[in-house]
mmCIF file of C-alpha atoms in Angstrom:
data_model
loop_
_atom_site.group_PDB
_atom_site.id
_atom_site.type_symbol
_atom_site.label_atom_id
_atom_site.label_comp_id
_atom_site.label_asym_id
_atom_site.label_seq_id
_atom_site.Cartn_x
_atom_site.Cartn_y
_atom_site.Cartn_z
ATOM 1 C CA MET A 1445 122.485 91.041 71.840
ATOM 2 C CA LYS A 1446 121.938 89.717 75.354
ATOM 3 C CA SER A 1447 122.184 93.211 76.878
ATOM 4 C CA ILE A 1448 119.595 94.521 74.398
ATOM 5 C CA LEU A 1449 117.162 91.768 75.381
ATOM 6 C CA ILE A 1450 117.654 92.612 79.056
ATOM 7 C CA ILE A 1451 116.948 96.292 78.369
ATOM 8 C CA ILE A 1452 113.788 95.391 76.417
ATOM 9 C CA PHE A 1453 112.638 93.091 79.216
ATOM 10 C CA LEU A 1454 113.191 95.778 81.858
ATOM 11 C CA PHE A 1455 111.398 98.348 79.706
ATOM 12 C CA PHE A 1456 108.245 96.259 79.355
ATOM 13 C CA THR A 1457 108.397 95.277 83.021
ATOM 14 C CA LEU A 1458 108.408 98.947 84.004
ATOM 15 C CA ILE A 1459 105.496 99.667 81.667
ATOM 16 C CA GLY A 1460 103.556 96.740 83.110
ATOM 17 C CA ASN A 1461 104.182 97.881 86.668
ATOM 18 C CA ALA A 1462 103.141 101.447 85.839
ATOM 19 C CA GLN A 1463 99.891 100.251 84.264
ATOM 20 C CA SER A 1464 99.212 98.000 87.251
ATOM 21 C CA ASN A 1465 99.793 100.895 89.667
ATOM 22 C CA LYS A 1466 97.409 103.125 87.706
ATOM 23 C CA LYS A 1467 94.730 100.435 87.869
ATOM 24 C CA ILE A 1468 95.208 100.093 91.631
ATOM 25 C CA LEU A 1469 94.992 103.870 92.135
ATOM 26 C CA ARG A 1470 91.798 104.061 90.047
ATOM 27 C CA LYS A 1471 90.163 101.452 92.294
ATOM 28 C CA ILE A 1472 91.257 103.340 95.398
ATOM 29 C CA ASN A 1473 89.877 106.627 94.065
ATOM 30 C CA LYS A 1474 86.589 104.890 93.234
ATOM 31 C CA PHE A 1475 86.362 103.471 96.757
ATOM 32 C CA GLN A 1476 87.030 106.862 98.355
ATOM 33 C CA LYS A 1477 84.551 108.643 96.094
ATOM 34 C CA GLU A 1478 81.792 106.133 96.870
ATOM 35 C CA LEU A 1479 82.466 106.397 100.607
ATOM 36 C CA ASN A 1480 82.247 110.188 100.466
ATOM 37 C CA LEU A 1481 78.976 110.009 98.530
ATOM 38 C CA LYS A 1482 77.554 107.693 101.184
ATOM 39 C CA PHE A 1483 78.410 110.216 103.893
ATOM 40 C CA LEU A 1484 77.119 113.186 101.898
ATOM 41 C CA ASP A 1485 73.755 111.603 101.067
ATOM 42 C CA PRO A 1486 71.177 112.343 103.812
ATOM 43 C CA LYS A 1487 69.559 108.962 103.088
ATOM 44 C CA THR A 1488 72.709 106.913 103.735
ATOM 45 C CA THR A 1489 74.872 109.047 106.006
ATOM 46 C CA ILE A 1490 75.680 107.854 109.526
ATOM 47 C CA LEU A 1491 76.716 111.319 110.677
ATOM 48 C CA ASP A 1492 74.909 113.048 113.510
ATOM 49 C CA SER A 1493 72.694 115.930 112.388
ATOM 50 C CA LEU A 1494 75.103 118.656 113.538
ATOM 51 C CA ASP A 1495 78.045 117.047 111.735
ATOM 52 C CA GLN A 1496 75.999 116.768 108.544
ATOM 53 C CA LEU A 1497 75.650 120.541 108.409
ATOM 54 C CA SER A 1498 79.402 121.177 108.271
ATOM 55 C CA PHE A 1499 80.527 117.999 106.501
ATOM 56 C CA LYS A 1500 82.587 118.631 103.338
ATOM 57 C CA GLY A 1501 84.192 115.255 102.845
ATOM 58 C CA LEU A 1502 86.324 112.588 104.474
ATOM 59 C CA GLU A 1503 90.084 112.933 104.738
ATOM 60 C CA PHE A 1504 92.375 110.227 103.385
ATOM 61 C CA TYR A 1505 96.083 109.617 103.349
ATOM 62 C CA THR A 1506 97.621 109.954 99.882
ATOM 63 C CA ALA A 1507 96.914 106.736 97.983
ATOM 64 C CA SER A 1508 99.992 104.597 97.394
ATOM 65 C CA SER A 1509 100.578 101.195 95.798
ATOM 66 C CA LYS A 1510 103.055 100.600 98.645
ATOM 67 C CA TYR A 1511 100.091 99.724 100.831
ATOM 68 C CA TYR A 1512 98.539 97.359 98.290
ATOM 69 C CA ILE A 1513 99.706 94.036 99.692
ATOM 70 C CA LYS A 1514 99.492 90.565 98.192
ATOM 71 C CA ALA A 1515 99.827 88.512 101.353
ATOM 72 C CA ARG A 1516 100.291 84.790 101.776
ATOM 73 C CA PHE A 1517 97.063 83.377 103.172
ATOM 74 C CA LYS A 1518 97.076 80.575 105.731
ATOM 75 C CA ARG A 1519 93.725 78.974 106.494
ATOM 76 C CA THR A 1520 93.099 78.113 110.162
ATOM 77 C CA PRO A 1521 90.148 75.684 109.997
ATOM 78 C CA ASN A 1522 90.112 74.396 113.583
ATOM 79 C CA GLU A 1523 89.644 77.684 115.411
ATOM 80 C CA ILE A 1524 87.007 77.957 118.136
ATOM 81 C CA PRO A 1525 84.452 80.789 117.707
ATOM 82 C CA PHE A 1526 84.704 83.598 120.257
ATOM 83 C CA LEU A 1527 82.896 86.739 121.339
ATOM 84 C CA MET A 1528 84.672 89.825 120.047
ATOM 85 C CA LYS A 1529 84.811 92.829 122.364
ATOM 86 C CA THR A 1530 83.118 96.001 121.178
ATOM 87 C CA SER A 1531 82.810 99.601 122.308
ATOM 88 C CA THR A 1532 79.606 98.602 124.151
ATOM 89 C CA ASP A 1533 78.464 95.456 125.953
ATOM 90 C CA ARG A 1534 77.497 93.847 122.628
ATOM 91 C CA LEU A 1535 79.541 90.711 121.903
ATOM 92 C CA PRO A 1536 79.228 89.504 118.290
ATOM 93 C CA GLU A 1537 80.462 85.998 117.550
ATOM 94 C CA TYR A 1538 83.461 85.660 115.243
ATOM 95 C CA VAL A 1539 85.913 82.958 114.300
ATOM 96 C CA LYS A 1540 89.502 83.319 113.200
ATOM 97 C CA TYR A 1541 89.282 82.238 109.558
ATOM 98 C CA GLY A 1542 92.933 82.549 108.617
ATOM 99 C CA GLU A 1543 96.159 84.520 108.737
ATOM 100 C CA ALA A 1544 97.753 86.977 106.326
ATOM 101 C CA HIS A 1545 101.563 86.808 106.182
ATOM 102 C CA PHE A 1546 103.589 89.565 104.502
ATOM 103 C CA GLU A 1547 106.547 91.898 104.894
ATOM 104 C CA MET A 1548 106.493 95.677 105.120
ATOM 105 C CA GLU A 1549 109.453 97.961 105.771
ATOM 106 C CA ASN A 1550 111.637 94.909 106.456
ATOM 107 C CA LYS A 1551 109.256 93.621 109.134
ATOM 108 C CA LYS A 1552 107.438 90.306 109.022
ATOM 109 C CA ILE A 1553 103.772 90.843 109.799
ATOM 110 C CA VAL A 1554 101.018 88.353 110.590
ATOM 111 C CA LEU A 1555 97.418 89.548 110.818
ATOM 112 C CA ASN A 1556 94.405 87.510 111.885
ATOM 113 C CA ILE A 1557 91.427 87.564 109.537
ATOM 114 C CA TYR A 1558 87.977 86.898 110.957
ATOM 115 C CA GLN A 1559 84.554 85.746 109.826
ATOM 116 C CA ASN A 1560 81.306 86.813 111.458
ATOM 117 C CA ILE A 1561 79.423 83.645 112.453
ATOM 118 C CA LYS A 1562 75.972 85.180 111.990
ATOM 119 C CA TYR A 1563 76.661 86.572 108.529
ATOM 120 C CA SER A 1564 78.495 83.444 107.371
ATOM 121 C CA LYS A 1565 75.103 81.709 107.343
ATOM 122 C CA ILE A 1566 73.572 84.282 104.985
ATOM 123 C CA ASP A 1567 74.214 83.687 101.271
ATOM 124 C CA GLU A 1568 74.851 87.358 100.514
ATOM 125 C CA PHE A 1569 77.618 87.591 103.114
ATOM 126 C CA LYS A 1570 78.972 84.045 103.403
ATOM 127 C CA ASN A 1571 82.219 84.920 101.581
ATOM 128 C CA ASP A 1572 82.901 88.075 103.597
ATOM 129 C CA LEU A 1573 85.935 88.352 105.860
ATOM 130 C CA PHE A 1574 86.860 91.045 108.365
ATOM 131 C CA LEU A 1575 90.260 92.567 109.121
ATOM 132 C CA PRO A 1576 90.324 94.981 112.085
ATOM 133 C CA PHE A 1577 93.705 96.495 112.948
ATOM 134 C CA THR A 1578 95.549 99.211 114.824
ATOM 135 C CA ASP A 1579 98.933 100.748 114.045
ATOM 136 C CA PHE A 1580 101.189 103.609 115.097
ATOM 137 C CA THR A 1581 98.852 106.156 113.477
ATOM 138 C CA SER A 1582 95.967 105.060 115.736
ATOM 139 C CA GLY A 1583 95.198 108.151 117.800
ATOM 140 C CA ASP A 1584 97.877 110.057 115.894
ATOM 141 C CA GLY A 1585 96.397 110.722 112.486
ATOM 142 C CA SER A 1586 93.871 107.919 112.262
ATOM 143 C CA TYR A 1587 91.047 106.928 114.604
ATOM 144 C CA GLY A 1588 92.274 105.749 118.003
ATOM 145 C CA GLY A 1589 89.936 102.764 117.969
ATOM 146 C CA GLY A 1590 91.584 101.299 114.897
ATOM 147 C CA ARG A 1591 90.370 100.761 111.365
ATOM 148 C CA TYR A 1592 88.728 98.009 109.332
ATOM 149 C CA ILE A 1593 89.245 96.391 105.931
ATOM 150 C CA ASP A 1594 86.608 94.245 104.225
ATOM 151 C CA LEU A 1595 87.895 91.149 102.435
ATOM 152 C CA LYS A 1596 86.576 88.134 100.550
ATOM 153 C CA ILE A 1597 87.473 84.471 100.990
ATOM 154 C CA PRO A 1598 90.418 83.930 98.600
ATOM 155 C CA ASN A 1599 90.440 81.280 95.891
ATOM 156 C CA ASP A 1600 94.107 80.414 96.342
ATOM 157 C CA GLY A 1601 96.936 80.780 98.831
ATOM 158 C CA PHE A 1602 97.080 84.567 98.592
ATOM 159 C CA ILE A 1603 94.875 87.436 99.718
ATOM 160 C CA VAL A 1604 95.063 91.102 98.689
ATOM 161 C CA ILE A 1605 95.030 93.597 101.558
ATOM 162 C CA ASP A 1606 94.683 97.181 100.368
ATOM 163 C CA PHE A 1607 95.293 99.454 103.336
ATOM 164 C CA ASN A 1608 94.262 102.369 101.109
ATOM 165 C CA LYS A 1609 90.717 101.012 101.484
ATOM 166 C CA SER A 1610 90.781 100.907 105.268
ATOM 167 C CA TYR A 1611 87.841 102.711 106.828
ATOM 168 C CA ASN A 1612 86.790 103.879 110.274
ATOM 169 C CA PRO A 1613 84.413 102.085 112.639
ATOM 170 C CA TYR A 1614 81.095 103.909 112.834
ATOM 171 C CA CYS A 1615 82.073 104.867 116.393
ATOM 172 C CA ALA A 1616 84.549 107.345 114.914
ATOM 173 C CA TYR A 1617 81.538 109.397 113.821
ATOM 174 C CA SER A 1618 78.962 108.880 116.547
ATOM 175 C CA GLN A 1619 78.520 107.296 119.966
ATOM 176 C CA ARG A 1620 75.245 105.808 118.741
ATOM 177 C CA PHE A 1621 77.059 102.749 117.407
ATOM 178 C CA SER A 1622 78.666 99.607 118.786
ATOM 179 C CA CYS A 1623 81.964 98.742 117.102
ATOM 180 C CA PRO A 1624 84.304 95.728 117.273
ATOM 181 C CA ILE A 1625 87.619 96.497 118.964
ATOM 182 C CA PRO A 1626 90.629 95.223 116.983
ATOM 183 C CA PRO A 1627 92.286 92.344 118.883
ATOM 184 C CA GLU A 1628 95.788 93.027 120.213
ATOM 185 C CA GLU A 1629 97.189 90.435 117.803
ATOM 186 C CA ASN A 1630 96.361 92.796 114.946
ATOM 187 C CA ASP A 1631 98.372 95.739 116.239
ATOM 188 C CA ILE A 1632 100.934 96.662 113.568
ATOM 189 C CA SER A 1633 104.187 98.179 114.856
ATOM 190 C CA LEU A 1634 104.397 100.600 111.929
ATOM 191 C CA ARG A 1635 102.697 103.774 110.756
ATOM 192 C CA ILE A 1636 100.178 102.675 108.139
ATOM 193 C CA GLU A 1637 99.696 106.036 106.449
ATOM 194 C CA ALA A 1638 97.050 104.800 104.067
ATOM 195 C CA GLY A 1639 93.284 104.838 103.963
ATOM 196 C CA ILE A 1640 91.032 107.066 105.978
ATOM 197 C CA LYS A 1641 92.172 109.582 108.568
ATOM 198 C CA ASN A 1642 90.511 110.407 111.876
ATOM 199 C CA PHE A 1643 87.215 112.288 111.653
ATOM 200 C CA LYS A 1644 87.110 113.981 115.032
ATOM 201 C CA GLU A 1645 86.985 113.034 118.680
ATOM 202 C CA HIS A 1646 83.817 111.310 119.928
#
């Protein structure tokens, strides 16, 4: 009887995990579709005029629930605001809001999560957080200047980081922009083969 109950439990656990993975993949596909539409629309695209003519769509790594991470979130309330380096002489003010702690491929990883001081004072953006990072694909599959993930202030001690939703700085598409450079602390010593791939050299 006990073995039957274990089998039933495992069966429903597998079904639950499969349904959860499908839900995650649907959200990723929605994100990628919306990003492509933004680039295809002449009214919202950031592409230079010549690139618009030949643009067919953005390239992404194959979506995988492996890169959907529920990380432990550690708030760091006493951090001093600083000026984040960018690809130009612009220096936007950020503060380290907290840390994300998780494991991937048997490695313990800690990433700093930031909040833009200017936008934190605007109601529409006051809950927004910013995760810039680099990894072993940077310059070898993904944009050399790193990638970004947009996050929200979590309600509990965990924060979801979906690397499948990582996107390129605008500088990956045009030199017209000024883009934050991911701090060295957020360099991941792994190949994060998730999210957007490199567009082309600029």
